[in-house]
PDB file of C-alpha atoms in Angstrom:
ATOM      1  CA  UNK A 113      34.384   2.589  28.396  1.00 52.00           C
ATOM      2  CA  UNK A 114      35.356   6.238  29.054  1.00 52.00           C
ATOM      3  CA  UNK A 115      38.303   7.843  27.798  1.00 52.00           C
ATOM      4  CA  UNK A 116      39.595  11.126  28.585  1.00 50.00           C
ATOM      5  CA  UNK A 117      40.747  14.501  26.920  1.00 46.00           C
ATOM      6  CA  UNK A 118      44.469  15.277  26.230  1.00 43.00           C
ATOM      7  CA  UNK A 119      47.290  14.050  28.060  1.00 47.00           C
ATOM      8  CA  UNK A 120      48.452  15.573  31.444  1.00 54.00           C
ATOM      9  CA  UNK A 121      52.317  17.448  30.962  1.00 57.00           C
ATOM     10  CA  UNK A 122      54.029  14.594  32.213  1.00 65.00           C
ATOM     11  CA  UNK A 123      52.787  12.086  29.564  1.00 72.00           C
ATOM     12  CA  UNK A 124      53.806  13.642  26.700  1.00 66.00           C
ATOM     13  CA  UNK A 125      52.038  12.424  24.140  1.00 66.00           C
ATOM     14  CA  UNK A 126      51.431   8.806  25.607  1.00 72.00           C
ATOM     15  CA  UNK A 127      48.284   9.271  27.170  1.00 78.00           C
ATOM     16  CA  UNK A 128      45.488   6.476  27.882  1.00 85.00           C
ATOM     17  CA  UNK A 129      42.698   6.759  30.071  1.00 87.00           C
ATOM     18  CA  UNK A 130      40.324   3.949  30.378  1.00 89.00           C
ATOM     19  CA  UNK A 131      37.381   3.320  32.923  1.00 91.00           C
ATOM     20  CA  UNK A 132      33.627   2.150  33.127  1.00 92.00           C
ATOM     21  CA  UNK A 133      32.736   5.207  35.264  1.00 91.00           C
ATOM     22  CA  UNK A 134      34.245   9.104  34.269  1.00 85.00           C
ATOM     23  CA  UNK A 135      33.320  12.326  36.033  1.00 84.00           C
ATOM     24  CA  UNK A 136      34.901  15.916  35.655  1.00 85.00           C
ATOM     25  CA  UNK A 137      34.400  17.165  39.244  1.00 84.00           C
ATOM     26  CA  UNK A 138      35.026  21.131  38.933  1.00 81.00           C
ATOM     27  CA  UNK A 139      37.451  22.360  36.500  1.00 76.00           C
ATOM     28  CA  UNK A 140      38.620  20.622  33.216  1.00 76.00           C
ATOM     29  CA  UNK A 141      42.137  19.564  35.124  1.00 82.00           C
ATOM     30  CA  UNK A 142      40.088  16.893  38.135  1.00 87.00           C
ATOM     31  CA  UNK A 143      38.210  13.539  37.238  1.00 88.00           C
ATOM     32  CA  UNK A 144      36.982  10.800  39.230  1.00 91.00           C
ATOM     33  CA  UNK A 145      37.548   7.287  37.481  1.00 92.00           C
ATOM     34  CA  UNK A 146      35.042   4.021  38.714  1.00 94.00           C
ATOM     35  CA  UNK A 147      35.587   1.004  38.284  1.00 94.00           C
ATOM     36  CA  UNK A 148      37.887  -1.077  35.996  1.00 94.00           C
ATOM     37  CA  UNK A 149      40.358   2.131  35.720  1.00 94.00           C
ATOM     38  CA  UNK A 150      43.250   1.915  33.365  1.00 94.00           C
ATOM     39  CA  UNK A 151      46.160   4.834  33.155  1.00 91.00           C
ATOM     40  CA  UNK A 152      48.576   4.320  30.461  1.00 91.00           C
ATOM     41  CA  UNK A 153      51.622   7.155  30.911  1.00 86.00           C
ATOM     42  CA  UNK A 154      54.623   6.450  28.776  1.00 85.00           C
ATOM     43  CA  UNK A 155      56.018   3.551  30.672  1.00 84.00           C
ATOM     44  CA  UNK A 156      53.954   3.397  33.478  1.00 88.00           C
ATOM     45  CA  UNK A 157      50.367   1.417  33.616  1.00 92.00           C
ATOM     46  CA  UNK A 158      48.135   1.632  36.512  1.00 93.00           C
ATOM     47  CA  UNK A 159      44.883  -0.628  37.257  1.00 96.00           C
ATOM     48  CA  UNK A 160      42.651   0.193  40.105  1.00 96.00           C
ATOM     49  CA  UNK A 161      38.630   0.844  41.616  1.00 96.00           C
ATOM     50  CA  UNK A 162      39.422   4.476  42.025  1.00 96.00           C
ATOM     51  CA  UNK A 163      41.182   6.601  40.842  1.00 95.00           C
ATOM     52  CA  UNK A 164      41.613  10.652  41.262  1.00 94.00           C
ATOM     53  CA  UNK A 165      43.079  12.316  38.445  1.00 90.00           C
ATOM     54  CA  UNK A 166      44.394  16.141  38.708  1.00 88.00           C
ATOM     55  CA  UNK A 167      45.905  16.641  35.428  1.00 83.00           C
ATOM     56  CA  UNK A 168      47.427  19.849  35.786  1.00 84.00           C
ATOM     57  CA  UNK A 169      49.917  18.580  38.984  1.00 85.00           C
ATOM     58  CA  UNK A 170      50.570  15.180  36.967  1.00 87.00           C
ATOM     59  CA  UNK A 171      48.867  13.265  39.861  1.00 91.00           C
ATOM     60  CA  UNK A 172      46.919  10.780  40.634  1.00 92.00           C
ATOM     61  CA  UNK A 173      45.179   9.217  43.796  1.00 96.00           C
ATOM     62  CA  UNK A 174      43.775   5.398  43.617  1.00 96.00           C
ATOM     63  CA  UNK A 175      42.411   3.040  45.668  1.00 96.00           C
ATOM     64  CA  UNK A 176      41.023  -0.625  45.898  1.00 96.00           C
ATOM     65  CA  UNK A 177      42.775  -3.293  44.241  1.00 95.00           C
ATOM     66  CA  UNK A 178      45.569  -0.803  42.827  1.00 97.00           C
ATOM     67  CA  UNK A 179      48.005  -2.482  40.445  1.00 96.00           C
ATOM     68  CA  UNK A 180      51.263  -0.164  39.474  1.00 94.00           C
ATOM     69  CA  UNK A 181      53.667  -1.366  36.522  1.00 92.00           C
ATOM     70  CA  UNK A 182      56.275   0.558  35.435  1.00 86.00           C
ATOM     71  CA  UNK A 183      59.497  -0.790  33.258  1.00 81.00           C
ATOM     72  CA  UNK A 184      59.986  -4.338  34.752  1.00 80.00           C
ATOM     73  CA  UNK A 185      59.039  -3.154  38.278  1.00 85.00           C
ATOM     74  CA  UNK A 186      55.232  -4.094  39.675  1.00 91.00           C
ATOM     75  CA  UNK A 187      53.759  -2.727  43.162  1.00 94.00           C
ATOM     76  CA  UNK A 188      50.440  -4.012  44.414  1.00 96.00           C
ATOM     77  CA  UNK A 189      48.942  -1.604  47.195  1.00 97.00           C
ATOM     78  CA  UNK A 190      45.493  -1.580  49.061  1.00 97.00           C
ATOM     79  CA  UNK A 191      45.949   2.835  47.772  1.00 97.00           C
ATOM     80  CA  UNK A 192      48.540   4.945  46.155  1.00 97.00           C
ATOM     81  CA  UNK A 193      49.398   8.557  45.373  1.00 97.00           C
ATOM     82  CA  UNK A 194      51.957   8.632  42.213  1.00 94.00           C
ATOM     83  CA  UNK A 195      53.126  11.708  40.452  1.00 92.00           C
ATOM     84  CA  UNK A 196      53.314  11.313  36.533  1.00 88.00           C
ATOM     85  CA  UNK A 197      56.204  13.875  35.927  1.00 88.00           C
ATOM     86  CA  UNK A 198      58.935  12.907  38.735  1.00 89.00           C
ATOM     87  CA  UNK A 199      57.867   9.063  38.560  1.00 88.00           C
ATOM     88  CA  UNK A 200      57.393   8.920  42.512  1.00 92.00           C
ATOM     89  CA  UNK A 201      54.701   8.332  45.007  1.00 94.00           C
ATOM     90  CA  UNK A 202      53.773   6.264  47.516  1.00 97.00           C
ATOM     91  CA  UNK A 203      51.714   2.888  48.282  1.00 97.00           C
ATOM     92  CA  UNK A 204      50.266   2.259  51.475  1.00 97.00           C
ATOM     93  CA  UNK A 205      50.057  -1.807  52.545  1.00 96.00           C
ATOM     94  CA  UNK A 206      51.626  -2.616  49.311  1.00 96.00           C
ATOM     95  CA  UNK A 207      54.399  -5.443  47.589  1.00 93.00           C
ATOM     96  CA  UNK A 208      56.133  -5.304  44.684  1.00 90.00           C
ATOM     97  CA  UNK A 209      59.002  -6.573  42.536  1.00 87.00           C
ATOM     98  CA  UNK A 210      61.702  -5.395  40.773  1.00 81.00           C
ATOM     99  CA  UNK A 211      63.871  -7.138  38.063  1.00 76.00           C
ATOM    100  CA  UNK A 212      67.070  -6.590  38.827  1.00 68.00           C
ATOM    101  CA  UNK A 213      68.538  -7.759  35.465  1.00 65.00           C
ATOM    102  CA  UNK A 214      70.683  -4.960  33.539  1.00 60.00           C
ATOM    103  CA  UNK A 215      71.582  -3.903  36.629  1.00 56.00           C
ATOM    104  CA  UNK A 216      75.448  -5.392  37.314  1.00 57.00           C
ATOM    105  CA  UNK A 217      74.237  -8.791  38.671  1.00 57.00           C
ATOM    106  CA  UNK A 218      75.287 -12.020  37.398  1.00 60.00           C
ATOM    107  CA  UNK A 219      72.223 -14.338  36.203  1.00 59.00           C
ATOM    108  CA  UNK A 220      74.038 -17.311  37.142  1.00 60.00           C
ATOM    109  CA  UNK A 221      74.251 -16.066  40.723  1.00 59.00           C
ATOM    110  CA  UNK A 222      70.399 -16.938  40.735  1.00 58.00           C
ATOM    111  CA  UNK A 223      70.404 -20.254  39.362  1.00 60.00           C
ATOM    112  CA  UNK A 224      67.769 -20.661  36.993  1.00 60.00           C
ATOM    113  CA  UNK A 225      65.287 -18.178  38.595  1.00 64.00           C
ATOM    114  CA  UNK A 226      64.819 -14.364  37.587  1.00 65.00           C
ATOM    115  CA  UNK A 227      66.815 -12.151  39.497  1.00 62.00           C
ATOM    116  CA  UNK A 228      64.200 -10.076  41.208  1.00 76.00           C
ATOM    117  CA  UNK A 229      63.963  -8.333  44.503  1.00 78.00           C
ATOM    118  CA  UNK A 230      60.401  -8.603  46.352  1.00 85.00           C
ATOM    119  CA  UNK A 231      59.568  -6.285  49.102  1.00 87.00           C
ATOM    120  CA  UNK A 232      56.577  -5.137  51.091  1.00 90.00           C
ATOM    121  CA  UNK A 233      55.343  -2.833  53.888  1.00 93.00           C
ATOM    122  CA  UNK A 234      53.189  -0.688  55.535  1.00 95.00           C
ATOM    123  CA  UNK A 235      54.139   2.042  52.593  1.00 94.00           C
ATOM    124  CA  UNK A 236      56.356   1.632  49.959  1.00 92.00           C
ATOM    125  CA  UNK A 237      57.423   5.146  48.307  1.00 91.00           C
ATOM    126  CA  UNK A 238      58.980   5.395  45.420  1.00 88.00           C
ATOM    127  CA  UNK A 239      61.828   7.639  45.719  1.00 86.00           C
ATOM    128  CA  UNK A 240      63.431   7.784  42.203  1.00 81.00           C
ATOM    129  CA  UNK A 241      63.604   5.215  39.035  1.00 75.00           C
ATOM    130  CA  UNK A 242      65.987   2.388  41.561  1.00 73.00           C
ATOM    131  CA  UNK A 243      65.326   3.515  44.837  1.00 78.00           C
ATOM    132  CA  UNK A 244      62.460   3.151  47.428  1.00 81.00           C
ATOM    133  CA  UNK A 245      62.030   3.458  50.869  1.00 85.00           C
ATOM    134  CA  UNK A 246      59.989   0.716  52.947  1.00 87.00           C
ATOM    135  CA  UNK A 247      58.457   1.521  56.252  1.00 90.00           C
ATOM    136  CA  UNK A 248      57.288  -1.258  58.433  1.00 89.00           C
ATOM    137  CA  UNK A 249      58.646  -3.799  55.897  1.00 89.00           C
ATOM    138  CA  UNK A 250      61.137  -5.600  53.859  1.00 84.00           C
ATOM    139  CA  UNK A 251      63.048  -7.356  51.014  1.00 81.00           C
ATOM    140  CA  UNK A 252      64.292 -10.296  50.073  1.00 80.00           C
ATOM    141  CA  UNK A 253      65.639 -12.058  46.554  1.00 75.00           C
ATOM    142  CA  UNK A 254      65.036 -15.131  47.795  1.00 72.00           C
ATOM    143  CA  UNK A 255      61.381 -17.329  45.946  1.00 70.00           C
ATOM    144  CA  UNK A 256      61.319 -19.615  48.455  1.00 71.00           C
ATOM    145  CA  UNK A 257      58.118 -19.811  50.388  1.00 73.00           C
ATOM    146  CA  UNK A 258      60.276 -19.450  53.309  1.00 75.00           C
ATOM    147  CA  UNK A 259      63.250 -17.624  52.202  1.00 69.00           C
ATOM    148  CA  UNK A 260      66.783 -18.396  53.208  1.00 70.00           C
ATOM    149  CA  UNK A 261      67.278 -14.219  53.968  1.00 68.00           C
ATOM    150  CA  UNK A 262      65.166 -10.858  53.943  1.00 73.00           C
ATOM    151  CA  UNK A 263      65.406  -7.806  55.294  1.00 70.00           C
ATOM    152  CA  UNK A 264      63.170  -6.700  57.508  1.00 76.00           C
ATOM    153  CA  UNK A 265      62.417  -3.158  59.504  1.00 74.00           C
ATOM    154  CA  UNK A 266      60.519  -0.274  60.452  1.00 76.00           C
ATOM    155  CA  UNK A 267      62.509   1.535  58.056  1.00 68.00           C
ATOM    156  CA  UNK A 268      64.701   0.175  54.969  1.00 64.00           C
ATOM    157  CA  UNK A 269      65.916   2.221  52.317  1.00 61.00           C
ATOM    158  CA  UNK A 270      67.573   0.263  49.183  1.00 60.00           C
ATOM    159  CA  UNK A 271      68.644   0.919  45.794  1.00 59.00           C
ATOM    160  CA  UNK A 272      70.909   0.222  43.029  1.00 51.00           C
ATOM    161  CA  UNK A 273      73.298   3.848  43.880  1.00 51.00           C
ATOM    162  CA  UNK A 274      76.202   4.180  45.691  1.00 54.00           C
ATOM    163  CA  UNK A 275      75.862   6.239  49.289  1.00 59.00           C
ATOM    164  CA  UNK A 276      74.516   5.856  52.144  1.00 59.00           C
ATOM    165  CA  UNK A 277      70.677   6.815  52.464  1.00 59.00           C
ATOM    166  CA  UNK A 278      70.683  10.143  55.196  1.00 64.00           C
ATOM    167  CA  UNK A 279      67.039   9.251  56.625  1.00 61.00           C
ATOM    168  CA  UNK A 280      68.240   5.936  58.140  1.00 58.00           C
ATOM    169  CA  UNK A 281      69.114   5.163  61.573  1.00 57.00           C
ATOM    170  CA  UNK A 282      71.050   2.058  61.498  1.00 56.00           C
ATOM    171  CA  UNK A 283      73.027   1.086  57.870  1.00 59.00           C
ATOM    172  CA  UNK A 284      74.135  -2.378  56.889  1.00 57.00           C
ATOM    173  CA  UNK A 285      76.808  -1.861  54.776  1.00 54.00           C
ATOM    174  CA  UNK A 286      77.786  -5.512  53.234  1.00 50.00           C
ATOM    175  CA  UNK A 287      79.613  -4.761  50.170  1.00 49.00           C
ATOM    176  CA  UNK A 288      82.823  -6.030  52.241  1.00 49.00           C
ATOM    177  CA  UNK A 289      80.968  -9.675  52.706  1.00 44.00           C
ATOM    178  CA  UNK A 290      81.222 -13.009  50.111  1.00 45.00           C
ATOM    179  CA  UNK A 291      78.200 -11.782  48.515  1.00 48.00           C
ATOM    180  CA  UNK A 292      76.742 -13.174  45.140  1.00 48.00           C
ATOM    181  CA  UNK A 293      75.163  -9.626  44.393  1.00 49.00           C
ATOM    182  CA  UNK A 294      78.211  -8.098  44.741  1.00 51.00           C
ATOM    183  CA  UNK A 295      78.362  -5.008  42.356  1.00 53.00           C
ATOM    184  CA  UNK A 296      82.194  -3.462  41.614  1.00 62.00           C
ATOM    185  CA  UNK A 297      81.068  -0.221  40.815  1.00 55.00           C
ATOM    186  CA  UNK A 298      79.476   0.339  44.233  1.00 51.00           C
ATOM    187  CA  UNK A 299      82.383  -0.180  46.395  1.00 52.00           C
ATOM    188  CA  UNK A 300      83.223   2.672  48.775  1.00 51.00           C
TER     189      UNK A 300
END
């Protein structure tokens, strides 16, 4: 298996590059990874086929089978584009989850199942460390293979931060409702 050169400025000094293919395509800062790739960047993992590396921007562009991990948050996308440094990109035909424990919620609110938000949609981007936006999508807490709720758009924005997201053109605001997510610290 390949391995590459020193880490990108994002990565500090956790920097793992792993794949069965690895060419330097013009300058020392832009590889193309084959097959079995394996990115290890602090916290973050990513698997994929393909994957474009430009070192000196802190990004990377993958396709086929791409797998993204990062803290207790997974996103599974037909392609991505991810910057190292700010943490964001975006996945295009993708799903994820994200564990939602440590995050103000009760466990016993969700019975004896993790308390984890899944979403999906056309592209998922990753806005910040809690919040994405979904277009052509949704999300849902519910495991059942039909679930009792979800969300579902052409645009949904959702986090775990107070305000209202600007680039939305219709905002449910249920903090007011019985909810058993309810979160003190976010009321208006």
């Amino acid at each position: 298996r390949a391995q590459s050169g020193p880490p990108g400025h994002g990565c500090g000094d956790k920097w793992n590059v792993q794949s069965d293919v690895f060419n330097r395509l013009g300058d020392t800062n832009h590889y193309l990874l084959l097959r079995n790739v394996l990115i290890e960047c602090n916290d973050v993992q990513l698997f994929a086929d393909e994957v474009e590396v430009f070192r000196d921007a802190d990004r990377a562009r993958g396709s086929g089978n791409v797998v993204f991990v990062s803290g207790t948050s997974r996103i599974s996308a037909d392609r991505m584009d991810f910057n190292f440094r700010t943490k964001t990109g975006t996945f295009y035909v993708a799903s994820g989850i994200a564990n939602l424990e440590g995050r103000g919620f009760q466990q016993s609110l969700f019975g004896t199942q993790e308390p984890d938000a899944y979403f999906w949609g056309d592209t998922i981007e990753k806005l910040g460390p809690k919040t994405y936006r979904i277009t052509r999508g949704g999300f849902t807490t519910c495991v059942q293979p039909t679930p009792r709720w979800e969300m579902v758009a052409n645009l949904v924005r959702f986090g775990f931060k107070p305000g209202p997201p600007l680039d939305a053109d219709l905002v449910f605001d249920v903090r007011c409702l019985p909810n058993p997510h309810f979160v003190d610290r976010l009321r208006p």
